PDB file of N, CA and C in Angstrom:
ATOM      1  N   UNK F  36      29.751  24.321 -15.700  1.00 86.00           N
ATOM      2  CA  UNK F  36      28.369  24.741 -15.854  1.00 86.00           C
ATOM      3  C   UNK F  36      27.515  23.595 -16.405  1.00 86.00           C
ATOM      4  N   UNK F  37      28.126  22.733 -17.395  1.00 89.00           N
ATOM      5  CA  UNK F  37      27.309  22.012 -17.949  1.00 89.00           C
ATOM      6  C   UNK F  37      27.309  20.919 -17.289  1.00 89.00           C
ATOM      7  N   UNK F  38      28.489  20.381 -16.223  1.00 90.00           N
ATOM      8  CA  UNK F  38      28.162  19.419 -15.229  1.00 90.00           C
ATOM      9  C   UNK F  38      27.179  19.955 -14.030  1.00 90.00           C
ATOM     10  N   UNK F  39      27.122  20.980 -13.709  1.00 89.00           N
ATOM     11  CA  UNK F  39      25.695  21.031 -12.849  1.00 89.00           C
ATOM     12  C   UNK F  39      24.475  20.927 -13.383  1.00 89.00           C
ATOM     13  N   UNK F  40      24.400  21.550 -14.941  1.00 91.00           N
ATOM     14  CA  UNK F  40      23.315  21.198 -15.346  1.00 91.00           C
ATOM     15  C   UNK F  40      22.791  20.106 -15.563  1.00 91.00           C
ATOM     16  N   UNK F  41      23.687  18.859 -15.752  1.00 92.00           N
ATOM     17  CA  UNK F  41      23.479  17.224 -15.658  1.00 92.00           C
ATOM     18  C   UNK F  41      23.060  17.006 -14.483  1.00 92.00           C
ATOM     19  N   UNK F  42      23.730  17.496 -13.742  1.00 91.00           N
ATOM     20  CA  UNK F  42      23.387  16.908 -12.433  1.00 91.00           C
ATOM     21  C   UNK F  42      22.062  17.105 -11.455  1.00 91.00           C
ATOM     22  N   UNK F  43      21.655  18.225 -12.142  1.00 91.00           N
ATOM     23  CA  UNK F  43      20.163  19.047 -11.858  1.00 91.00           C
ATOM     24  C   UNK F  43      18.885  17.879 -12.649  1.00 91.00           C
ATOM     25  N   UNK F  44      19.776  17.935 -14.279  1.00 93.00           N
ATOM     26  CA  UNK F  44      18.791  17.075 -14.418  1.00 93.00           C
ATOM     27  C   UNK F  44      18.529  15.424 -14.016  1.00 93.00           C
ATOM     28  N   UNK F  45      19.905  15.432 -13.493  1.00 93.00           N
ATOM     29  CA  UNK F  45      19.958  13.747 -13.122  1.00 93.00           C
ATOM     30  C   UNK F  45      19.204  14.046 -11.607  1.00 93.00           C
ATOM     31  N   UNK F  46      18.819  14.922 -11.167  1.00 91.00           N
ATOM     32  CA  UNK F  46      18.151  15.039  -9.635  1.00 91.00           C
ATOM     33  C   UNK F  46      16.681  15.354  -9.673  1.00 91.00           C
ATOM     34  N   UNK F  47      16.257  15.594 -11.159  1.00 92.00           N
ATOM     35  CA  UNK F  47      15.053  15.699 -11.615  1.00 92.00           C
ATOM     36  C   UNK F  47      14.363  14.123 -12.335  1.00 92.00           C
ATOM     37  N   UNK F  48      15.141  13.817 -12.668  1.00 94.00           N
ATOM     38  CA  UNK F  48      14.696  12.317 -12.856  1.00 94.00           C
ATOM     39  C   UNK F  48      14.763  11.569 -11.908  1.00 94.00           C
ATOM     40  N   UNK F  49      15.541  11.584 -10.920  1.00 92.00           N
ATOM     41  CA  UNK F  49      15.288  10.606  -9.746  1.00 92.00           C
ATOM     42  C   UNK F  49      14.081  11.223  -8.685  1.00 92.00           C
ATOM     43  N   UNK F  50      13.946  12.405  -9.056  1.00 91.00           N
ATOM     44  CA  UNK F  50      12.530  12.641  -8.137  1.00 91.00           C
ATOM     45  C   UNK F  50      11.353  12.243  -9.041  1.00 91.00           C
ATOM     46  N   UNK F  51      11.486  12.510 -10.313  1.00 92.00           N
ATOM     47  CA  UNK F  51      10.595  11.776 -11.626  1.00 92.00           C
ATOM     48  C   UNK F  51       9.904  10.482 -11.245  1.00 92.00           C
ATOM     49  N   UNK F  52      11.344   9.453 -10.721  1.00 93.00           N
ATOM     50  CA  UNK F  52      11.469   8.456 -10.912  1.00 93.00           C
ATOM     51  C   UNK F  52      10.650   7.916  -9.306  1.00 93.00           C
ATOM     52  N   UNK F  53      10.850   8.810  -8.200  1.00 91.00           N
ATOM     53  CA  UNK F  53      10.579   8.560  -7.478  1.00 91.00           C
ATOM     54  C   UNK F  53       8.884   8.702  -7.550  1.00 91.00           C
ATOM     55  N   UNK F  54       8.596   9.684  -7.750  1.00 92.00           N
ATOM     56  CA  UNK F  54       7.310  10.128  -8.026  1.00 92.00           C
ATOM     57  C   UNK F  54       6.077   8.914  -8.440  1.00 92.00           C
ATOM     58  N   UNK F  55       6.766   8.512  -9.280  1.00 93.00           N
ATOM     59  CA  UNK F  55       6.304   6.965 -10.076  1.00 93.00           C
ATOM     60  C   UNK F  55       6.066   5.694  -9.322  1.00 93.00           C
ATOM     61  N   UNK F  56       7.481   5.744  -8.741  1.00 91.00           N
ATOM     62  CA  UNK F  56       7.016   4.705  -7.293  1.00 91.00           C
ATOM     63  C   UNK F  56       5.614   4.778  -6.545  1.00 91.00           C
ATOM     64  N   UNK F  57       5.987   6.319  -5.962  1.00 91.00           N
ATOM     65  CA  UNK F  57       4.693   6.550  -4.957  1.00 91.00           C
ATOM     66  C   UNK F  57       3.311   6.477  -5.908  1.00 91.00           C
ATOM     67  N   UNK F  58       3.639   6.541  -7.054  1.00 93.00           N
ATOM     68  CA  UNK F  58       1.965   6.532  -7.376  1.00 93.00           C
ATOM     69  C   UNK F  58       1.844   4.863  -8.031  1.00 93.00           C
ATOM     70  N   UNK F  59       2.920   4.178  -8.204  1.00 93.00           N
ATOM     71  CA  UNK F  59       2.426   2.743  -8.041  1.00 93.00           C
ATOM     72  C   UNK F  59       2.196   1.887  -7.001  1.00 93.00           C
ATOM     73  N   UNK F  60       2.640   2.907  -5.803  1.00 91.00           N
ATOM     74  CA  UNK F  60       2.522   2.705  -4.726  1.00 91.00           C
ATOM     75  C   UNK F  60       1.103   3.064  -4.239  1.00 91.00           C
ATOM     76  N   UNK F  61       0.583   3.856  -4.947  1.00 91.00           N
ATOM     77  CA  UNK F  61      -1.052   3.570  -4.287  1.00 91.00           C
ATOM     78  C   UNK F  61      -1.788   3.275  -4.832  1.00 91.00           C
ATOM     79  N   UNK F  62      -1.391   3.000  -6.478  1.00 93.00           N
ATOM     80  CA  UNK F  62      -2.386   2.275  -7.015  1.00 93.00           C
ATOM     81  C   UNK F  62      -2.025   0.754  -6.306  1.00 93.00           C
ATOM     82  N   UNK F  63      -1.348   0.365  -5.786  1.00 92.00           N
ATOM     83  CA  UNK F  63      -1.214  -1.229  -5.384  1.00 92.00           C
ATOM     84  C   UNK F  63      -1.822  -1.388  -4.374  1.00 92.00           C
ATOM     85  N   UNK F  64      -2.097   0.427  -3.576  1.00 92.00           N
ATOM     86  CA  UNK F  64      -2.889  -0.103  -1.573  1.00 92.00           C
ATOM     87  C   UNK F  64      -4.014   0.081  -2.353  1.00 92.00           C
ATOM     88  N   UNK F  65      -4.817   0.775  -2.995  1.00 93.00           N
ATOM     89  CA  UNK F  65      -5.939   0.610  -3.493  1.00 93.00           C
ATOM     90  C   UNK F  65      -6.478  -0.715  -3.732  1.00 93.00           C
ATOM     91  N   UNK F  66      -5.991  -1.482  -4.448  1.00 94.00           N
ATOM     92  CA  UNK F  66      -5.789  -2.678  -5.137  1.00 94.00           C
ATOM     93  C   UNK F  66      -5.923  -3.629  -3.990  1.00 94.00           C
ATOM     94  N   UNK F  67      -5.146  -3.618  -2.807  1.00 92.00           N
ATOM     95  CA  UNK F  67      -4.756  -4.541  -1.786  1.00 92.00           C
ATOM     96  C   UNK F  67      -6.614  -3.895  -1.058  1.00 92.00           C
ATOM     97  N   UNK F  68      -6.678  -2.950  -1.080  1.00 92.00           N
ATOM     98  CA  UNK F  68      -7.996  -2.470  -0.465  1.00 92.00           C
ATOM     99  C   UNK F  68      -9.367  -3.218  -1.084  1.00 92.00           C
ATOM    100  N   UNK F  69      -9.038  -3.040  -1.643  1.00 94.00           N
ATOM    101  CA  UNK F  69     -10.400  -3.818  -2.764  1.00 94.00           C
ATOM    102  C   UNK F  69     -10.370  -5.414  -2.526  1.00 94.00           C
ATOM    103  N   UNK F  70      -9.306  -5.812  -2.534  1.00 93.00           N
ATOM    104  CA  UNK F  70      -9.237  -7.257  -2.092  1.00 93.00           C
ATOM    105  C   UNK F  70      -9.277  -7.191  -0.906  1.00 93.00           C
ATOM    106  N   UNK F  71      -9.151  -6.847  -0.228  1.00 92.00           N
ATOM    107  CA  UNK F  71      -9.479  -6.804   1.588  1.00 92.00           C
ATOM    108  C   UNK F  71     -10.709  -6.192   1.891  1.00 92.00           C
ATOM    109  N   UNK F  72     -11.638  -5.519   0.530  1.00 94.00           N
ATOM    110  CA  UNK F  72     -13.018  -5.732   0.833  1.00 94.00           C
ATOM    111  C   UNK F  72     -14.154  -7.032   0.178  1.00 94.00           C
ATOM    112  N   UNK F  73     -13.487  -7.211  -0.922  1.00 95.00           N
ATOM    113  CA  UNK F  73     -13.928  -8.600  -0.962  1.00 95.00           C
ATOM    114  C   UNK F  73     -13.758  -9.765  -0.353  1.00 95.00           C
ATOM    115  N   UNK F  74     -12.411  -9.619   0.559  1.00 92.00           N
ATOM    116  CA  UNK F  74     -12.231 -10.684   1.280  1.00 92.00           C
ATOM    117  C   UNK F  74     -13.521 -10.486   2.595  1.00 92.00           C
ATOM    118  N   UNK F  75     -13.577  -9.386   2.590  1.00 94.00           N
ATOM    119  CA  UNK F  75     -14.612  -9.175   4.034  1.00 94.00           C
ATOM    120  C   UNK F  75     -16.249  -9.767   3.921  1.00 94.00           C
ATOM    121  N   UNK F  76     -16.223  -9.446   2.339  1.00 95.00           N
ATOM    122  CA  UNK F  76     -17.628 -10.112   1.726  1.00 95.00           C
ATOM    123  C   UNK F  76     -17.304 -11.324   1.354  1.00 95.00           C
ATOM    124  N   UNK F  77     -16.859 -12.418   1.579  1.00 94.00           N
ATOM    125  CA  UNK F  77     -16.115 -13.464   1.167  1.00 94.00           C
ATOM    126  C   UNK F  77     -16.594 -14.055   2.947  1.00 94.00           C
ATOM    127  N   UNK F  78     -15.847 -13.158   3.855  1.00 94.00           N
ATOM    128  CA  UNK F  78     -15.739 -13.788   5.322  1.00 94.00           C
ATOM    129  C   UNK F  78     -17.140 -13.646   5.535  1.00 94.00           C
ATOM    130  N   UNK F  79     -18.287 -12.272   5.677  1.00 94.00           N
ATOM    131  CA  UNK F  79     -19.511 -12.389   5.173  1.00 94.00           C
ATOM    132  C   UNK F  79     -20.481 -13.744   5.370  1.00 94.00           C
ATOM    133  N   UNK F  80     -19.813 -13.911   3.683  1.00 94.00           N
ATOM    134  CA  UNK F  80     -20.739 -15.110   2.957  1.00 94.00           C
ATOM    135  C   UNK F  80     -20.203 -16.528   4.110  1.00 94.00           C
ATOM    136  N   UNK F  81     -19.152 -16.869   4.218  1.00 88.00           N
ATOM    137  CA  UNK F  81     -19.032 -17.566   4.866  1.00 88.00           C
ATOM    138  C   UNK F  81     -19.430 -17.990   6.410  1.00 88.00           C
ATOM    139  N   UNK F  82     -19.612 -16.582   6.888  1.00 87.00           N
ATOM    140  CA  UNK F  82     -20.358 -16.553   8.276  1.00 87.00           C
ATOM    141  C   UNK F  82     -21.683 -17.050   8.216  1.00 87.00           C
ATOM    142  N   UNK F  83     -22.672 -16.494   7.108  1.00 88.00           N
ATOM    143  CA  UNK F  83     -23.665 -17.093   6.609  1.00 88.00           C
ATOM    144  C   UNK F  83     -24.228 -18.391   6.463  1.00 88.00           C
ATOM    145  N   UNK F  84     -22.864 -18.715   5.568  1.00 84.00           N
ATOM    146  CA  UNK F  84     -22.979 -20.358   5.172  1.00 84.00           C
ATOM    147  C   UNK F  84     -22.713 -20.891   6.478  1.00 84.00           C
ATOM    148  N   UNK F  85     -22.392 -20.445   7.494  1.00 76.00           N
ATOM    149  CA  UNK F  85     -21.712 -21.381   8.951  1.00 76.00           C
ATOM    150  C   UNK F  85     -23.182 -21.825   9.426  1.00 76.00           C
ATOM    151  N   UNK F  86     -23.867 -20.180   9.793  1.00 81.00           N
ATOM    152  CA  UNK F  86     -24.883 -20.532  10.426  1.00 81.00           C
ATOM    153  C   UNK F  86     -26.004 -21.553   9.713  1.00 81.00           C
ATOM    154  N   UNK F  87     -26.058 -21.415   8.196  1.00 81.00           N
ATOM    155  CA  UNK F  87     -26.728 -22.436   7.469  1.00 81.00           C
ATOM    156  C   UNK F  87     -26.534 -23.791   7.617  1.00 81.00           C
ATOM    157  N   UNK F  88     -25.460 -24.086   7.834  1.00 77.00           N
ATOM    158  CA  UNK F  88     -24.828 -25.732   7.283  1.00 77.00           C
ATOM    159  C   UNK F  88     -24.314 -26.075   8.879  1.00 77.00           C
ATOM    160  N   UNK F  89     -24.498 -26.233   9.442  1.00 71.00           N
ATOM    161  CA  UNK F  89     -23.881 -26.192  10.852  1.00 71.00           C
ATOM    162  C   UNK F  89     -23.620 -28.018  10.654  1.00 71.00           C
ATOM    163  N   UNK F  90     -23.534 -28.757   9.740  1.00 66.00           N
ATOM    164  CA  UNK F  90     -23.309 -30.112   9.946  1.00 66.00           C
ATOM    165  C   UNK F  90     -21.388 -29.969   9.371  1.00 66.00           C
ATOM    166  N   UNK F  91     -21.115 -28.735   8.763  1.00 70.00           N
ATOM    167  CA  UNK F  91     -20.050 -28.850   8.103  1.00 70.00           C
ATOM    168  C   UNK F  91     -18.893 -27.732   9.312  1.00 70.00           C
ATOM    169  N   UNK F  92     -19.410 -28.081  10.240  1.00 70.00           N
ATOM    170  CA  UNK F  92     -18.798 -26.921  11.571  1.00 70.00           C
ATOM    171  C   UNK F  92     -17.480 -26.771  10.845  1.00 70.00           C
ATOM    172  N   UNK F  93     -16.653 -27.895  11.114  1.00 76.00           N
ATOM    173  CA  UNK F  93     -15.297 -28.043  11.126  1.00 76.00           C
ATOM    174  C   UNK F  93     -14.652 -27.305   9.784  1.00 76.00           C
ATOM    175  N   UNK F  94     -14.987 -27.744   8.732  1.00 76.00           N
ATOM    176  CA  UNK F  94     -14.453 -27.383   7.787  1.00 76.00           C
ATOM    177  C   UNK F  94     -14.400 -25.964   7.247  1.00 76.00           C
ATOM    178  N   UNK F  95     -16.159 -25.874   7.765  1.00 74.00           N
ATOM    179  CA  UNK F  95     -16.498 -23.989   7.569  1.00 74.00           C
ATOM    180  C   UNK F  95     -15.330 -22.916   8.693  1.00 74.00           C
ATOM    181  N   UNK F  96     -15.156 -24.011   9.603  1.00 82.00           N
ATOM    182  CA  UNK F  96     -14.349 -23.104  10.455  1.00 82.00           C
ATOM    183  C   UNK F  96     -12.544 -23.115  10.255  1.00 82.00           C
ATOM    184  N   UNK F  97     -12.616 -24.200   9.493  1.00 89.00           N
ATOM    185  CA  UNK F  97     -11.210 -24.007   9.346  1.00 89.00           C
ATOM    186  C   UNK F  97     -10.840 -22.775   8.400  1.00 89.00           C
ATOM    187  N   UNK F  98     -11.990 -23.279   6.960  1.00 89.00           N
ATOM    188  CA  UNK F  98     -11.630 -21.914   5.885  1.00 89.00           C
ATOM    189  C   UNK F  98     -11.914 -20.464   6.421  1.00 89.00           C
ATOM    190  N   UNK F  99     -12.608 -20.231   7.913  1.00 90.00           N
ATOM    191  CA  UNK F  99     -12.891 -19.176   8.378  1.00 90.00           C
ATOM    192  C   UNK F  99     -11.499 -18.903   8.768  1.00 90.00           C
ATOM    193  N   UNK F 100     -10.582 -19.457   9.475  1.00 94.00           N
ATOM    194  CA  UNK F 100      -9.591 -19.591  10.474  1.00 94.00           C
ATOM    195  C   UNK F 100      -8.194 -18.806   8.887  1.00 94.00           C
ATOM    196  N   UNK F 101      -8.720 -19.660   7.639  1.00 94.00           N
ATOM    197  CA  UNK F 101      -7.496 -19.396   6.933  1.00 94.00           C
ATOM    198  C   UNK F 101      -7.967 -17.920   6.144  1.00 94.00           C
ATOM    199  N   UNK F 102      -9.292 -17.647   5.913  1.00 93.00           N
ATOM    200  CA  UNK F 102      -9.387 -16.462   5.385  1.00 93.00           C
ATOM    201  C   UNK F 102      -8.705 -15.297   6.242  1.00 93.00           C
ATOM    202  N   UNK F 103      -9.261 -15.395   7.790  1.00 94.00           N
ATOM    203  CA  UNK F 103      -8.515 -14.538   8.777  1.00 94.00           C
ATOM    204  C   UNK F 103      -7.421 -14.296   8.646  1.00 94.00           C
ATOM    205  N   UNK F 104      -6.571 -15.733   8.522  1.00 95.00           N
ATOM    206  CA  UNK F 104      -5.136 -15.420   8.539  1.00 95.00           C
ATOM    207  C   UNK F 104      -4.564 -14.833   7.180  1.00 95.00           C
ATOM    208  N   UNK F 105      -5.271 -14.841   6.423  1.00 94.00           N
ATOM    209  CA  UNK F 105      -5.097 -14.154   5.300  1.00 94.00           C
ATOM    210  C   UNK F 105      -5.589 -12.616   5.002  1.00 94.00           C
ATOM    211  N   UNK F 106      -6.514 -12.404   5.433  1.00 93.00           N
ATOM    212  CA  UNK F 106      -6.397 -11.372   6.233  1.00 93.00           C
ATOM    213  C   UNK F 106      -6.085 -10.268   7.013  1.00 93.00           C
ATOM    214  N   UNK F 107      -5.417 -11.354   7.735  1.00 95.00           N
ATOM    215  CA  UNK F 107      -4.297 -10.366   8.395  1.00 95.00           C
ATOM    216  C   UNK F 107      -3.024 -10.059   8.121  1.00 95.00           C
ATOM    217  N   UNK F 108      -2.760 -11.026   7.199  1.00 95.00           N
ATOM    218  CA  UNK F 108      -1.341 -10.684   6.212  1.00 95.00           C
ATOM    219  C   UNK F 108      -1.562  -9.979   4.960  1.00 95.00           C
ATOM    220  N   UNK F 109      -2.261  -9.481   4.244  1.00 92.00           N
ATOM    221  CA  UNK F 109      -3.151  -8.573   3.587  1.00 92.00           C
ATOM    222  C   UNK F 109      -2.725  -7.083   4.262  1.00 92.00           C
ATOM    223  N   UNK F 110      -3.492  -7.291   5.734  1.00 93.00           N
ATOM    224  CA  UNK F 110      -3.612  -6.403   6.518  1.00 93.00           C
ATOM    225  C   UNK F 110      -1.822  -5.525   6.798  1.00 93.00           C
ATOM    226  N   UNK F 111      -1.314  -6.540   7.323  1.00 94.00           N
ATOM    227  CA  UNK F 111       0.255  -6.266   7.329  1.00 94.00           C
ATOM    228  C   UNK F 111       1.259  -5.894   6.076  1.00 94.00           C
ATOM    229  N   UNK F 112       0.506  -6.728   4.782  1.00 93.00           N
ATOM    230  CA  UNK F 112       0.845  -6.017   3.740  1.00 93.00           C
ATOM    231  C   UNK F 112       0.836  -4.677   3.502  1.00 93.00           C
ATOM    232  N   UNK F 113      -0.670  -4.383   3.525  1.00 92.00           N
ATOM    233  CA  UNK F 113      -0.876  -2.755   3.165  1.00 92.00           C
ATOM    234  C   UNK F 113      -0.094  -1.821   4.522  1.00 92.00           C
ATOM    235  N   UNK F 114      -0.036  -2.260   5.682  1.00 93.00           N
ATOM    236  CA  UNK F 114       0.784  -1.327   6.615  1.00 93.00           C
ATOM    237  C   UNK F 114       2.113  -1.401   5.982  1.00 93.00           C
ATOM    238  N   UNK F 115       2.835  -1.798   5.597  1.00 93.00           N
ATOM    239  CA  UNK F 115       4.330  -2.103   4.895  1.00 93.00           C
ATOM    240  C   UNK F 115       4.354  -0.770   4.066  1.00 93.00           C
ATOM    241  N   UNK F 116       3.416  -1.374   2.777  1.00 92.00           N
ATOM    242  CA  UNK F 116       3.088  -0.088   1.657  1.00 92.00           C
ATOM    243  C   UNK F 116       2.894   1.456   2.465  1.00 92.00           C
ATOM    244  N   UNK F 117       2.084   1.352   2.975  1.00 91.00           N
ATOM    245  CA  UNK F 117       2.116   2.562   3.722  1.00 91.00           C
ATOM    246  C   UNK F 117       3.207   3.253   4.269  1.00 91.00           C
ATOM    247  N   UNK F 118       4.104   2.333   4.749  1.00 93.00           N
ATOM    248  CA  UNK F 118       5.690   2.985   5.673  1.00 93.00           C
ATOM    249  C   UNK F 118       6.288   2.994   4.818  1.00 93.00           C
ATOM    250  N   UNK F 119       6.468   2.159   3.607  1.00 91.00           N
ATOM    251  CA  UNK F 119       7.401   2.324   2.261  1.00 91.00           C
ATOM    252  C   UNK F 119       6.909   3.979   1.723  1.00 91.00           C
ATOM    253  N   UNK F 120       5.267   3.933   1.243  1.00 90.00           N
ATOM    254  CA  UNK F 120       4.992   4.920   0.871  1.00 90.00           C
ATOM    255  C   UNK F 120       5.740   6.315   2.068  1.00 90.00           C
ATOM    256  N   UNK F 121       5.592   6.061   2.891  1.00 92.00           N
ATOM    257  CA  UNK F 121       5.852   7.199   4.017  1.00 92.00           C
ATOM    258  C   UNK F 121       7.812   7.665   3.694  1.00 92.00           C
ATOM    259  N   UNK F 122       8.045   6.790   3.402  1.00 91.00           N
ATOM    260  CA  UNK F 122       9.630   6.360   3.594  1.00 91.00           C
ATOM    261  C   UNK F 122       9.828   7.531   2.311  1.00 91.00           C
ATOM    262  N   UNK F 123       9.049   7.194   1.005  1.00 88.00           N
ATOM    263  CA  UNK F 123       9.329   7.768  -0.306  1.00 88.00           C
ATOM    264  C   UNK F 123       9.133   9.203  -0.460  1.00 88.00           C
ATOM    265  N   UNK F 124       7.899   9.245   0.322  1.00 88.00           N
ATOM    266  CA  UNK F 124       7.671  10.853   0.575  1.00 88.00           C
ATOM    267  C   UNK F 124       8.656  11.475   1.273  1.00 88.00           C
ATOM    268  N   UNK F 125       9.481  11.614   3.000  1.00 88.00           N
ATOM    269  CA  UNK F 125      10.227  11.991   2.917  1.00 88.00           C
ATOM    270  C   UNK F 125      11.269  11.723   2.240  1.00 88.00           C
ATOM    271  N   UNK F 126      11.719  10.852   1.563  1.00 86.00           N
ATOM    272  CA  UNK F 126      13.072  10.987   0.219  1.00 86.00           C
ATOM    273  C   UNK F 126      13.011  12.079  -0.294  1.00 86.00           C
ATOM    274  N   UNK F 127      11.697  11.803  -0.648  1.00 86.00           N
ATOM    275  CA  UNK F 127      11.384  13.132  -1.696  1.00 86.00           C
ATOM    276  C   UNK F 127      11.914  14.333  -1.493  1.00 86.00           C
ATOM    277  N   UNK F 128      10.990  14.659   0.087  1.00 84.00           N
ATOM    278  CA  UNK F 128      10.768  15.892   0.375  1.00 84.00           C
ATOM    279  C   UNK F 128      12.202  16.269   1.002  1.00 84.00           C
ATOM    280  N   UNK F 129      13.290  15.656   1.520  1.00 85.00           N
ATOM    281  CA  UNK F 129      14.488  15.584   1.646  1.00 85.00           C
ATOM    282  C   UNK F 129      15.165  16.013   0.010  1.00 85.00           C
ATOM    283  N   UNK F 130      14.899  15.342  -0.598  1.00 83.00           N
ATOM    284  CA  UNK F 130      15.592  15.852  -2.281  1.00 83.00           C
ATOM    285  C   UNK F 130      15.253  16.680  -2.551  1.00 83.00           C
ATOM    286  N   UNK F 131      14.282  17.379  -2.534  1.00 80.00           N
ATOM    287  CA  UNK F 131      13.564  18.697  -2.866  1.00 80.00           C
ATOM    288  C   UNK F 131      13.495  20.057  -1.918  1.00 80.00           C
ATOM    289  N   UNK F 132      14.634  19.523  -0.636  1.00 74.00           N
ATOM    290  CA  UNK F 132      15.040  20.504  -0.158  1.00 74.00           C
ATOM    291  C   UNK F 132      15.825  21.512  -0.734  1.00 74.00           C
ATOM    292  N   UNK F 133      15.881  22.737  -0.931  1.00 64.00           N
ATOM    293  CA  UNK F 133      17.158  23.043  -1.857  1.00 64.00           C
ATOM    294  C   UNK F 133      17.635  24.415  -0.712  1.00 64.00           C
ATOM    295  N   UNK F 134      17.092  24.336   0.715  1.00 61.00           N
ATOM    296  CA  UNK F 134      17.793  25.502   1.548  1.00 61.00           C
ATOM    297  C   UNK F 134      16.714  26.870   1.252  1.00 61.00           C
ATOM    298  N   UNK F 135      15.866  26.903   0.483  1.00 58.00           N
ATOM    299  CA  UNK F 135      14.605  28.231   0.094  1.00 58.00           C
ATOM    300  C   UNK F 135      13.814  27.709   1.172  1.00 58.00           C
ATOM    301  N   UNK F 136      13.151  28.621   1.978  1.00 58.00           N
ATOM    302  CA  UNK F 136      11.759  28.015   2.945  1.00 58.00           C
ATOM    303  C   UNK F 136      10.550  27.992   2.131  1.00 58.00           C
ATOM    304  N   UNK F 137      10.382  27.257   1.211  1.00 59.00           N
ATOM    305  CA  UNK F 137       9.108  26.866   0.503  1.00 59.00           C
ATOM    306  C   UNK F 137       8.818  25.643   0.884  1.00 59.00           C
ATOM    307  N   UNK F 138       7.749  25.144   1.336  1.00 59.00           N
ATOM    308  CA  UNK F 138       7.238  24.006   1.575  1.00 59.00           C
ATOM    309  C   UNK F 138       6.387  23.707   0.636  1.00 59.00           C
ATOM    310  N   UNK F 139       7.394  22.218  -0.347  1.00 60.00           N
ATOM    311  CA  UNK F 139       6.782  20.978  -1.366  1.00 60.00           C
ATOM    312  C   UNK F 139       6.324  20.445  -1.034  1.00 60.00           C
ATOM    313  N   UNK F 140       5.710  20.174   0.026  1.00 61.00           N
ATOM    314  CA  UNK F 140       4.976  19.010   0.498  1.00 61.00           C
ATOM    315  C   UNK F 140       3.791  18.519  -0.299  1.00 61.00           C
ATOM    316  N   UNK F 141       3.304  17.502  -0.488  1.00 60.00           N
ATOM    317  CA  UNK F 141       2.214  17.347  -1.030  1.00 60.00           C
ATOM    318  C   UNK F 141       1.267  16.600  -0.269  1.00 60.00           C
ATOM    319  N   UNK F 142       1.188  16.406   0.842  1.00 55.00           N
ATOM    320  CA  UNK F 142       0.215  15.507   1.743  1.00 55.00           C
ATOM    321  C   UNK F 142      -1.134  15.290   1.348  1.00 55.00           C
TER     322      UNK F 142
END
């Protein structure tokens, strides 16, 4: 009896534990969001400065070329988080099956 009850609670802390993930898990896409909107006001300003300075073509276009690519790995970052996040939720919702038809879901 008292080993299931460990074991209940050792299955309550790893959903605990999991739980924690997913919500540092979106405070980090948030985070990645915010920097991928300043980067956009960043690309912006720089589009700006292109059309202003047009004697500095090359250079304005290279840092255009590396913000993009930064950018887009940003971009590929937060899709990652997202499938990780996706990955954690069903864990979850797999652990929190217990065979009752109640749906835990939390979407």
């Amino acid at each position: 009896m008292i080993m299931i009850l460990l074991l209940l609670l050792l299955l309550l802390l790893l959903l605990l534990l999991l739980q924690l993930l997913l919500l540092l898990l979106l405070l980090l896409q948030l985070l990645l969001l915010l920097l991928l909107l300043l980067l956009l006001l960043l690309l912006l300003l720089l589009l700006l400065l292109l059309l202003l300075l047009l004697l500095r073509l090359l250079l304005l276009l290279l840092l255009l070329l590396l913000l993009l690519l930064l950018l887009l790995l940003l971009l590929l970052l937060l899709l990652l988080l997202l499938l990780l996040r996706r990955i954690l939720l069903l864990l979850t919702i797999l652990l929190l099956n217990t065979g009752d038809y109640y749906c835990y879901c939390y979407y």
